[in-house]
mmCIF file of C-alpha atoms and ligand atoms in Angstrom:
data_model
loop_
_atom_site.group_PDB
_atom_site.id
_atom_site.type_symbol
_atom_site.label_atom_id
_atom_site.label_comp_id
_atom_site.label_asym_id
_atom_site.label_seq_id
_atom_site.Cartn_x
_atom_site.Cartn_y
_atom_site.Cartn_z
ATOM 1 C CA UNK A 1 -21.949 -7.152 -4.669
ATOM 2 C CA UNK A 2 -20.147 -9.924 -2.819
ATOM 3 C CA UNK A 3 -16.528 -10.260 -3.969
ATOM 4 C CA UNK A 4 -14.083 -12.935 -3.537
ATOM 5 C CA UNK A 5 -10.577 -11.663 -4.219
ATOM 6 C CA UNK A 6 -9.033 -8.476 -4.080
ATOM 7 C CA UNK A 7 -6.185 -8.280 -6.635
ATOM 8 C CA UNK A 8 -6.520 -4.323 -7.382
ATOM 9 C CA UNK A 9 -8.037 -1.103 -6.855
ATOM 10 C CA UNK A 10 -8.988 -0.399 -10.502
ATOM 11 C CA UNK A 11 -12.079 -2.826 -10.325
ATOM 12 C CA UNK A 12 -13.223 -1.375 -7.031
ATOM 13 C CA UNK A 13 -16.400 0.888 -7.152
ATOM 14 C CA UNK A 14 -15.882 3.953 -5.245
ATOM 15 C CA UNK A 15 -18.819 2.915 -2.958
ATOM 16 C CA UNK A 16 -16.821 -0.439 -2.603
ATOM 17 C CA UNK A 17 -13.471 2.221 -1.527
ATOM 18 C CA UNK A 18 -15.832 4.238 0.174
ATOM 19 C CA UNK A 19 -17.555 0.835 2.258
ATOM 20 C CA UNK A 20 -13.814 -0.242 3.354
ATOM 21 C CA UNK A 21 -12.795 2.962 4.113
ATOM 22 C CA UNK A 22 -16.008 3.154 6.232
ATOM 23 C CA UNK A 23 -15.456 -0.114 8.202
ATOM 24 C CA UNK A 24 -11.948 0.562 8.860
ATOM 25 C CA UNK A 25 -12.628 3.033 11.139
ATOM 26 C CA UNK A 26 -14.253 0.684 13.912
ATOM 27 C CA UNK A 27 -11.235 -1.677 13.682
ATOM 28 C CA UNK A 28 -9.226 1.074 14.265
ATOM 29 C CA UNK A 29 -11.466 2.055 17.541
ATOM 30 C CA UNK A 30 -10.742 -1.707 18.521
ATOM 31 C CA UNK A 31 -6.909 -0.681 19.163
ATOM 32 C CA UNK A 32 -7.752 1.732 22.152
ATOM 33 C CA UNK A 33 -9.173 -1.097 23.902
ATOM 34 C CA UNK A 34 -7.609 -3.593 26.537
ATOM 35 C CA UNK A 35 -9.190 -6.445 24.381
ATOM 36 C CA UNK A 36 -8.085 -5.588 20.838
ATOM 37 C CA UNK A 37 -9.571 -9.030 19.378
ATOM 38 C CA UNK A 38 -13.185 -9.915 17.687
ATOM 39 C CA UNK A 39 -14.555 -13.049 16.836
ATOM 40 C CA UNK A 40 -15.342 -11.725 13.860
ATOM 41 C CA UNK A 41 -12.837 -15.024 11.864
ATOM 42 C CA UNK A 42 -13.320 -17.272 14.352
ATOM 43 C CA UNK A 43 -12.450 -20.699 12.548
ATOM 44 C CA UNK A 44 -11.970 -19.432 9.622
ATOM 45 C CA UNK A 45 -7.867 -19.940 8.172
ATOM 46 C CA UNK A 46 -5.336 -17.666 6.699
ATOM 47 C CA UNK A 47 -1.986 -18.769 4.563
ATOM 48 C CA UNK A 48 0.736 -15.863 3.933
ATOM 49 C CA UNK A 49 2.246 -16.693 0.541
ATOM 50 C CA UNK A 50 4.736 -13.739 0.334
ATOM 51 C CA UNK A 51 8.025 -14.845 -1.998
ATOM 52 C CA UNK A 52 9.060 -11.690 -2.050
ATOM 53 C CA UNK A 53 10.450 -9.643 1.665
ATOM 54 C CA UNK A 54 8.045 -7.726 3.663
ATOM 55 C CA UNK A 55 8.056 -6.155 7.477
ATOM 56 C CA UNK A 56 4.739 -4.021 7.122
ATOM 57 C CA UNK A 57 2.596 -5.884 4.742
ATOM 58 C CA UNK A 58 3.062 -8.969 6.173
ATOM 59 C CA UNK A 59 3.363 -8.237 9.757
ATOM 60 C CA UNK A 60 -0.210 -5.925 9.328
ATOM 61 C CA UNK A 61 -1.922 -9.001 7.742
ATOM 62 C CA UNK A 62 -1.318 -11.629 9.849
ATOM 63 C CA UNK A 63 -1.976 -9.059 13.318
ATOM 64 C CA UNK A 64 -5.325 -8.113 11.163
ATOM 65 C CA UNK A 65 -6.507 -12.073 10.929
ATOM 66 C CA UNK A 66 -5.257 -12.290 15.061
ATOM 67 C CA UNK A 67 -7.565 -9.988 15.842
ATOM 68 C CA UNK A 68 -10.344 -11.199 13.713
ATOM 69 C CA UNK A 69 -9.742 -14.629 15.719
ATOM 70 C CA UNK A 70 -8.359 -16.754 12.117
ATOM 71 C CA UNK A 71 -5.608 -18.711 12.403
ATOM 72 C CA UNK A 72 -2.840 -17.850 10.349
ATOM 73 C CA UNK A 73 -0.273 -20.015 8.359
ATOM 74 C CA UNK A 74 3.006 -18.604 7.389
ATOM 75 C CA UNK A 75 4.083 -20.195 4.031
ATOM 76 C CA UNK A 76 8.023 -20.688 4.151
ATOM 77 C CA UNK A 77 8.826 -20.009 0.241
ATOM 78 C CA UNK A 78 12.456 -21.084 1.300
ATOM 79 C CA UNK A 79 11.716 -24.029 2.988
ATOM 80 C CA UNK A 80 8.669 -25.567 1.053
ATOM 81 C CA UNK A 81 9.261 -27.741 -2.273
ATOM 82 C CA UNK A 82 8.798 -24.550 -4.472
ATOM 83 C CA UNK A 83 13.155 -25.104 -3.505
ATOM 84 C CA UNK A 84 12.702 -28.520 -5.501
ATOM 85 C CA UNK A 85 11.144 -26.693 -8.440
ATOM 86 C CA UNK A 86 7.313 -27.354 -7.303
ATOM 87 C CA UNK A 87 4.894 -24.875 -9.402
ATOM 88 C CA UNK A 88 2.994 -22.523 -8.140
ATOM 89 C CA UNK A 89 -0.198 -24.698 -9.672
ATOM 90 C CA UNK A 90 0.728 -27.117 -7.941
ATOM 91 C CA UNK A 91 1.757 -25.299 -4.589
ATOM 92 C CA UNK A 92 -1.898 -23.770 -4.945
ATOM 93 C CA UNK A 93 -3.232 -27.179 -5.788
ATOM 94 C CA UNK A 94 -1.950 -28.811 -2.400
ATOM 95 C CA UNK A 95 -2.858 -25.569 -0.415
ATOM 96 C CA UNK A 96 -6.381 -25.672 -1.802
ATOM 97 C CA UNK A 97 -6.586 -29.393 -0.432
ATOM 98 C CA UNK A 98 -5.867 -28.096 3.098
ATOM 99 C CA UNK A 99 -9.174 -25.808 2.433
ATOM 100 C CA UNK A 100 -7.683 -22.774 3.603
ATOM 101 C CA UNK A 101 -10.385 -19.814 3.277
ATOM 102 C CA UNK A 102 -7.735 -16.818 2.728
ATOM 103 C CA UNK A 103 -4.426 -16.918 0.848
ATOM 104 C CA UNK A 104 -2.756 -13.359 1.053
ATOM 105 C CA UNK A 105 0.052 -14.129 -1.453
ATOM 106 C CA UNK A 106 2.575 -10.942 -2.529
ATOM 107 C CA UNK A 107 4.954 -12.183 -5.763
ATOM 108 C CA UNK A 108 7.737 -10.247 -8.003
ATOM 109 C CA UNK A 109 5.585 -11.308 -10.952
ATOM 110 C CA UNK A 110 2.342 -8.827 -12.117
ATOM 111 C CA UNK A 111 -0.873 -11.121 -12.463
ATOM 112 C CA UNK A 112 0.462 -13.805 -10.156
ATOM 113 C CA UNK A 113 -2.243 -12.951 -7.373
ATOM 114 C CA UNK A 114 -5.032 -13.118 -10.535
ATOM 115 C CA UNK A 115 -3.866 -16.299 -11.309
ATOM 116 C CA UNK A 116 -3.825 -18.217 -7.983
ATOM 117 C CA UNK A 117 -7.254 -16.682 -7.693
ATOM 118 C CA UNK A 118 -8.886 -18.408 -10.670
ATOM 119 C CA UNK A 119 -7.244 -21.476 -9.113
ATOM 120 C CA UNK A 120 -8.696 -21.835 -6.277
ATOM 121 C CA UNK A 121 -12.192 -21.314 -4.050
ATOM 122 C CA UNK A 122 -10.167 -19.121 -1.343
ATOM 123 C CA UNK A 123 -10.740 -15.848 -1.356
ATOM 124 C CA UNK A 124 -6.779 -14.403 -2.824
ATOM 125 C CA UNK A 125 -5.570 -11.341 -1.575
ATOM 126 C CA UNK A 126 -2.823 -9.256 -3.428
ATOM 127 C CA UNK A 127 -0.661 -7.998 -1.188
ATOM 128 C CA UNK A 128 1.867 -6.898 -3.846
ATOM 129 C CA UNK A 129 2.765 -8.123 -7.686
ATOM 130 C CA UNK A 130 5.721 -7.094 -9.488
ATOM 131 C CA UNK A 131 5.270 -3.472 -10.596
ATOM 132 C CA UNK A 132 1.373 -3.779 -11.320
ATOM 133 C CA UNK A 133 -0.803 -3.227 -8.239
ATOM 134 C CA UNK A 134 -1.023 -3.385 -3.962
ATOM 135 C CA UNK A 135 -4.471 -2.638 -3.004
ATOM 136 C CA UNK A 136 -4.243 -2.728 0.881
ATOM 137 C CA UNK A 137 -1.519 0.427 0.731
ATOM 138 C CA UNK A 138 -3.679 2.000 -1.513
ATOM 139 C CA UNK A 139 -6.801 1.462 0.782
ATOM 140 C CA UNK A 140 -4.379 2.372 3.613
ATOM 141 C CA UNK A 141 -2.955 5.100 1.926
ATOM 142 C CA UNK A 142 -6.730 6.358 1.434
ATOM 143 C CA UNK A 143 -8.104 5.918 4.905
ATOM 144 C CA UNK A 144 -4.620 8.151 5.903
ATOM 145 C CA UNK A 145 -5.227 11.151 3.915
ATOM 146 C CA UNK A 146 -9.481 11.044 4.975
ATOM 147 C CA UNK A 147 -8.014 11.216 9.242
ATOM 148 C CA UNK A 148 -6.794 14.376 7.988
ATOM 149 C CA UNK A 149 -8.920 16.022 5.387
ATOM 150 C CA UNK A 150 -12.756 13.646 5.940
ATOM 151 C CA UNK A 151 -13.565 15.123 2.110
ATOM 152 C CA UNK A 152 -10.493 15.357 0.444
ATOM 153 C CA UNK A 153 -12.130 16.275 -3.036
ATOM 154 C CA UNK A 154 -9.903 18.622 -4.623
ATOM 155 C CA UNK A 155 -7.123 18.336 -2.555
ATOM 156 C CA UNK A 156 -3.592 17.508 -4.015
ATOM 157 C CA UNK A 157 -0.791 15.072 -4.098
ATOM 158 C CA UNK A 158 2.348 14.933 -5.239
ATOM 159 C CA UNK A 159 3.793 11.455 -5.263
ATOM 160 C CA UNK A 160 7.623 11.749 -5.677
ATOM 161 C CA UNK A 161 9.872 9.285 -6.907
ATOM 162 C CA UNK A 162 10.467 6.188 -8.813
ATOM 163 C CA UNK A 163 6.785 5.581 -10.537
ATOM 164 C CA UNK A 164 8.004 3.423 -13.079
ATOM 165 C CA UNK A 165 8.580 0.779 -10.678
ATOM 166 C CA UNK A 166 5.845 1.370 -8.512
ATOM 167 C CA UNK A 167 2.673 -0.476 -7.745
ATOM 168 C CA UNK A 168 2.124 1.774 -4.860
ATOM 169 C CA UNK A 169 2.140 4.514 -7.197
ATOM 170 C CA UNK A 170 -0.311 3.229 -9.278
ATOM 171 C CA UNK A 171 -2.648 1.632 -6.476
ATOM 172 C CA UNK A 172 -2.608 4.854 -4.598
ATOM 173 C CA UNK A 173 -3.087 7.270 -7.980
ATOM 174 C CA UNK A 174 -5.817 5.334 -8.813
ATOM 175 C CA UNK A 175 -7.519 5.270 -5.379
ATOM 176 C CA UNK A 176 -7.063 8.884 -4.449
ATOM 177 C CA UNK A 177 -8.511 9.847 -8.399
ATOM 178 C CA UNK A 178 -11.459 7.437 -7.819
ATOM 179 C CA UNK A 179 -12.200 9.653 -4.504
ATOM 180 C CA UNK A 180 -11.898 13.194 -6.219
ATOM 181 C CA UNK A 181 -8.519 14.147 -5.400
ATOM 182 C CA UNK A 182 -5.639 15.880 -7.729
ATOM 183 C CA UNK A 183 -2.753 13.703 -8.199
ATOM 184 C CA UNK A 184 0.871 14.465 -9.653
ATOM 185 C CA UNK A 185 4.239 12.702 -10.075
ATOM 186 C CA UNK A 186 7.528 14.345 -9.526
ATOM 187 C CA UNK A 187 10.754 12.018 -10.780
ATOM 188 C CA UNK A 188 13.596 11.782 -12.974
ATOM 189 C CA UNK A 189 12.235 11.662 -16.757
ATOM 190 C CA UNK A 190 13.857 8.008 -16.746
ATOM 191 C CA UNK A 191 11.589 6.645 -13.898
ATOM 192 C CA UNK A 192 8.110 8.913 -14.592
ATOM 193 C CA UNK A 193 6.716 7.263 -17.194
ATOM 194 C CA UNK A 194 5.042 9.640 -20.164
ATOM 195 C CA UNK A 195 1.867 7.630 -20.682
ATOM 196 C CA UNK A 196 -0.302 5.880 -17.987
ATOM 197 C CA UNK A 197 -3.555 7.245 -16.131
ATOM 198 C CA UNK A 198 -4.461 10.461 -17.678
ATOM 199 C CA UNK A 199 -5.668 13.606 -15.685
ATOM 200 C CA UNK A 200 -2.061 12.954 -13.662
ATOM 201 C CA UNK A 201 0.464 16.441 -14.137
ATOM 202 C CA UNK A 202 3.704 15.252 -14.384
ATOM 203 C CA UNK A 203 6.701 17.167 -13.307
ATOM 204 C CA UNK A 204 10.696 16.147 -13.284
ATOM 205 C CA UNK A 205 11.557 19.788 -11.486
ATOM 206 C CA UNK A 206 11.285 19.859 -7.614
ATOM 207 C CA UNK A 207 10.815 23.608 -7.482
ATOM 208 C CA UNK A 208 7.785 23.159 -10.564
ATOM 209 C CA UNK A 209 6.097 20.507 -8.747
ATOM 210 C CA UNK A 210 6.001 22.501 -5.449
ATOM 211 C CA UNK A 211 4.617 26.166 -7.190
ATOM 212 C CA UNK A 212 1.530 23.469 -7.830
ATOM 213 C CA UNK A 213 0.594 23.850 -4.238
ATOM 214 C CA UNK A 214 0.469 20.138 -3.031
ATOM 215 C CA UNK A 215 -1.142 19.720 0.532
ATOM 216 C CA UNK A 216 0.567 16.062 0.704
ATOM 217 C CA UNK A 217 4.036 15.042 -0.703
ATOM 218 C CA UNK A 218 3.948 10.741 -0.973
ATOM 219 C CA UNK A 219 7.513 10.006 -1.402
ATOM 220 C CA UNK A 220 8.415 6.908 -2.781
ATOM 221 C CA UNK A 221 11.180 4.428 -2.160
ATOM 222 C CA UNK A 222 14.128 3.977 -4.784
ATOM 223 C CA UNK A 223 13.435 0.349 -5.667
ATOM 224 C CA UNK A 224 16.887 -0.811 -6.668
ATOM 225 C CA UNK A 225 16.339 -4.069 -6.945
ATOM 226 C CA UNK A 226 14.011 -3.866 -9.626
ATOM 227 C CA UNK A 227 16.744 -1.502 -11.909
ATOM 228 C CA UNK A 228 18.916 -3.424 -13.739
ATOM 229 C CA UNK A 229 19.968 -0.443 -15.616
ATOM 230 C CA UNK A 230 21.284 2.857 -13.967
ATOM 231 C CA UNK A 231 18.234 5.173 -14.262
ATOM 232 C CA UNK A 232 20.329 8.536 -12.345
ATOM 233 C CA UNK A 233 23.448 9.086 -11.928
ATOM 234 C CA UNK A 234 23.689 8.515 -8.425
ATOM 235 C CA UNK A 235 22.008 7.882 -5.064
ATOM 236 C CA UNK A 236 23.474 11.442 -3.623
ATOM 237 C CA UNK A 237 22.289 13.393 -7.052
ATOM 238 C CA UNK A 238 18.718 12.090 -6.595
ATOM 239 C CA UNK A 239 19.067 13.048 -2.701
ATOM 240 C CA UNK A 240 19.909 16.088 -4.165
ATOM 241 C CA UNK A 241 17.110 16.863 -7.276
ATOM 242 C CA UNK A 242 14.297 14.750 -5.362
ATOM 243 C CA UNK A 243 14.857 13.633 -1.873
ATOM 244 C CA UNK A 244 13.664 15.720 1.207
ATOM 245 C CA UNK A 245 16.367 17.355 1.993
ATOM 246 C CA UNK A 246 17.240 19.536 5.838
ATOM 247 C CA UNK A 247 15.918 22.746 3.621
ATOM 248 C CA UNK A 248 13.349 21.419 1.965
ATOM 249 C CA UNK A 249 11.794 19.651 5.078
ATOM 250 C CA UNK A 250 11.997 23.213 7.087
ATOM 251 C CA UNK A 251 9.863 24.886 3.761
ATOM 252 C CA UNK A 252 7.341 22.364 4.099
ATOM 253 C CA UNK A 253 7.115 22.957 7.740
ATOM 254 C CA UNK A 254 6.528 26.494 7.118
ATOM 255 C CA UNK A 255 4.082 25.072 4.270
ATOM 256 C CA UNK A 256 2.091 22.950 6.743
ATOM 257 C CA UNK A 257 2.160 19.763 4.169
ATOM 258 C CA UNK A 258 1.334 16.353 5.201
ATOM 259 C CA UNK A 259 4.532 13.882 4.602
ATOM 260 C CA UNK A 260 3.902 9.802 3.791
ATOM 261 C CA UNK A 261 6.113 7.172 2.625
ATOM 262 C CA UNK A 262 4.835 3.563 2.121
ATOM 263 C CA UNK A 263 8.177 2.182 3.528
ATOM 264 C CA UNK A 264 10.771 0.848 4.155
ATOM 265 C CA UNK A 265 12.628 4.085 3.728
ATOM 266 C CA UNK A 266 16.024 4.688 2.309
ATOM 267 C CA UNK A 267 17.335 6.913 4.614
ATOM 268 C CA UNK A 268 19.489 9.777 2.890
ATOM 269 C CA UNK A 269 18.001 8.624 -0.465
ATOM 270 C CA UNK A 270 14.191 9.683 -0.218
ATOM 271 C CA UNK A 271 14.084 11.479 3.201
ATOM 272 C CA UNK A 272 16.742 13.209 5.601
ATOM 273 C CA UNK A 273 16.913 11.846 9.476
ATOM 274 C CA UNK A 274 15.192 14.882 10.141
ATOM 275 C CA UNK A 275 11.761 13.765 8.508
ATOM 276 C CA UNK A 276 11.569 11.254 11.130
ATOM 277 C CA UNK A 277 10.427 13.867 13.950
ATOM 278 C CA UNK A 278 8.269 16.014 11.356
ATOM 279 C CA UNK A 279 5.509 16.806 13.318
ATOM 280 C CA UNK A 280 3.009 16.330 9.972
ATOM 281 C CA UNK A 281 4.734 12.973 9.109
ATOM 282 C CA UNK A 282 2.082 10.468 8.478
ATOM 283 C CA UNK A 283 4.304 7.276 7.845
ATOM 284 C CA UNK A 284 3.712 5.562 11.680
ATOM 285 C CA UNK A 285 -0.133 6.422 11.396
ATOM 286 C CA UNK A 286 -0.039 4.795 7.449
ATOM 287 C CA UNK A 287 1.857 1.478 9.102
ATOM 288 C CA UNK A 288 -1.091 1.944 12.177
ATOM 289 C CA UNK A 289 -3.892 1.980 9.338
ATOM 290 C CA UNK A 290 -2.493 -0.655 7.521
ATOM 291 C CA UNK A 291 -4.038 -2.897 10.398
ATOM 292 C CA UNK A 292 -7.259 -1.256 10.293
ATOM 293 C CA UNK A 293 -7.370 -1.972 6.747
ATOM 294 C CA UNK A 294 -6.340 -5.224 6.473
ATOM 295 C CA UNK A 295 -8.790 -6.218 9.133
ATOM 296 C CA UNK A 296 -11.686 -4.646 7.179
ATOM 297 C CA UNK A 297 -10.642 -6.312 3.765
ATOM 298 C CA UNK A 298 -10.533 -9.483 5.237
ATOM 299 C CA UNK A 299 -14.332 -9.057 6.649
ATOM 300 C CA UNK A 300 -15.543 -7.657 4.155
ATOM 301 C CA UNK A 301 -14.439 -10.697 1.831
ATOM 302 C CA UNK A 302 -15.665 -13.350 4.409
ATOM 303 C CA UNK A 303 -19.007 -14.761 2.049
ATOM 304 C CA UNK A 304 -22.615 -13.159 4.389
ATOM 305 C CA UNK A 305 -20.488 -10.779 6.553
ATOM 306 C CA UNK A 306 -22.565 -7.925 7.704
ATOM 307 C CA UNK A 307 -22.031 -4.435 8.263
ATOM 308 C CA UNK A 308 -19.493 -4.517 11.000
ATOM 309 C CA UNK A 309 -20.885 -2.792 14.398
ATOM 310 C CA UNK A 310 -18.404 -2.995 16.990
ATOM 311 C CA UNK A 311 -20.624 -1.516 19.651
HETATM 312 N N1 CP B 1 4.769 -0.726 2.098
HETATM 313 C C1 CP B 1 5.122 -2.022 2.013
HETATM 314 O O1 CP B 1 4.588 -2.783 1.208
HETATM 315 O O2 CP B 1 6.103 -2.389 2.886
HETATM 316 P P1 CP B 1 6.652 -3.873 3.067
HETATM 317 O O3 CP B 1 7.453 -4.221 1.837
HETATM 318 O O4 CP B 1 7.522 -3.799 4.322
HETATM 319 O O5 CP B 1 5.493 -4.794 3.236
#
């Protein structure tokens, strides 16, 4: 079925998953060659509406649309007359006069991406609402974890960190349960919240969550600037109960697990320096993907596209 928007990964089918984890693969092929561009968007437009900061996200999206030949429109939130108290109804309004086709739009509030959707005739894009969802890192996230195991029903994965906040936590939960595999949170009681998706273990002891056998830890980032109360005591204690630590990186070395983080990292906070040369890190190949990805989303949501054959 022919979709317009992407806002989550809860509505997706897991043929849908399955399709755009399919057709990433070719875009990623593209990248090994001296030409790394398709026609594929040719004339077709693409606005960035992000009001909140981004390096990957936003950097991933508009070197996807390059290379599928769209032109691409940064929105600048600081500079535009959203300063003078314009609405977002009417921000969407005036872009939906300039007919753009795609409107990739990341906000702080949940639902915002839903809303511009039923707004206009472009086809919307979440790339990150408040707490509530970020499809592409799931998909990314996904397509990540299938390099490395191509059936990875039944494997595990602990994602570590602050869940509450989290709409990579959820996006990625959901997406790895639609495709079979075993999914648990490690946290702080304060930041793992009790109820949610069900068929999730959750575990608030390091040394618990690891006896589960986990052939992926996901760490998460500490997002600070969504806590307006302290939910740990400090940055060096959670280093301490829940970060990867010098000892606890060398014991999943000698464990063989995979390592991802969506980014941007708090160093000494989630991960030790160390991490960074870890061998089984997957972060650069998860920021790599997230082109791949992106590219296929935006295909596969352009209205009559085709099967993408590359050859
Ligand atoms: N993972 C992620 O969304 O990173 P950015 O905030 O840099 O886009």
């Amino acid at each position: 079925m022919a979709r317009k928007d992407l806002l989550d990964i809860a509505s997706l089918t897991r043929d849908e998953i399955e399709l755009l984890l399919d057709q990433s693969a070719p875009f990623k092929e593209l990248f090994t060659r001296s030409v790394k561009k398709v026609p594929a968007l040719k004339g077709k437009s693409v606005l960035m509406l992000f009001y909140e900061p981004s390096t990957r996200t936003h950097s991933s999206f508009e070197v996807a649309a390059k290379r599928l030949s769209a032109d691409v429109t940064n929105f600048d939130v600081a500079h535009s007359s959203i300063t003078k108290g314009e609405s977002i109804r009417e921000t969407v309004e005036t872009l939906q006069a300039m007919r753009t086709d795609y409107i990739i739009v990341r906000h702080g509030r949940s639902g915002l991406p839903g809303m511009i959707a039923r707004q206009t005739k472009a086809s919307v894009i979440n790339a990150g609402d408040g707490a509530h969802a970020h499809p592409t890192q799931a998909l990314l996230d996904a397509f990540t974890i299938k390099e490395k195991f191509p059936d990875p029903t039944g494997k595990k994965v602990l994602i570590i960190g602050d869940i509450l906040h989290s709409r990579v936590a959820r996006s990625t939960s959901t997406i790895l349960k639609k495709l079979g595999v075993h999914v648990a949170y490690l946290g702080p009681g304060s930041l793992v919240p009790k109820t949610g998706p069900e068929n999730i273990r959750r575990f608030t002891d390091y040394r618990e969550a690891m006896a589960w056998s986990p052939d992926v830890v996901y760490l998460l980032r500490v997002q600070m600037e969504r806590q307006d109360v302290q939910f740990f005591p400090s940055l060096r204690e959670y280093h301490r109960l829940y970060g990867i630590t010098d000892a606890r990186l060398e014991e999943i070395r000698q464990r063989g697990l995979y390592l991802m983080h969506p980014g941007p990292v708090n160093r000494g906070v989630e991960l030790c320096d160390a991490v960074m040369d870890y061998e089984r890190s997957l972060i650069n190949d998860q920021v790599e993907n997230g082109i791949a990805v992106r590219m296929a989303v935006l295909y596969w949501l352009k209205p009559g596209a085709e099967l993408i054959n590359l050859k």
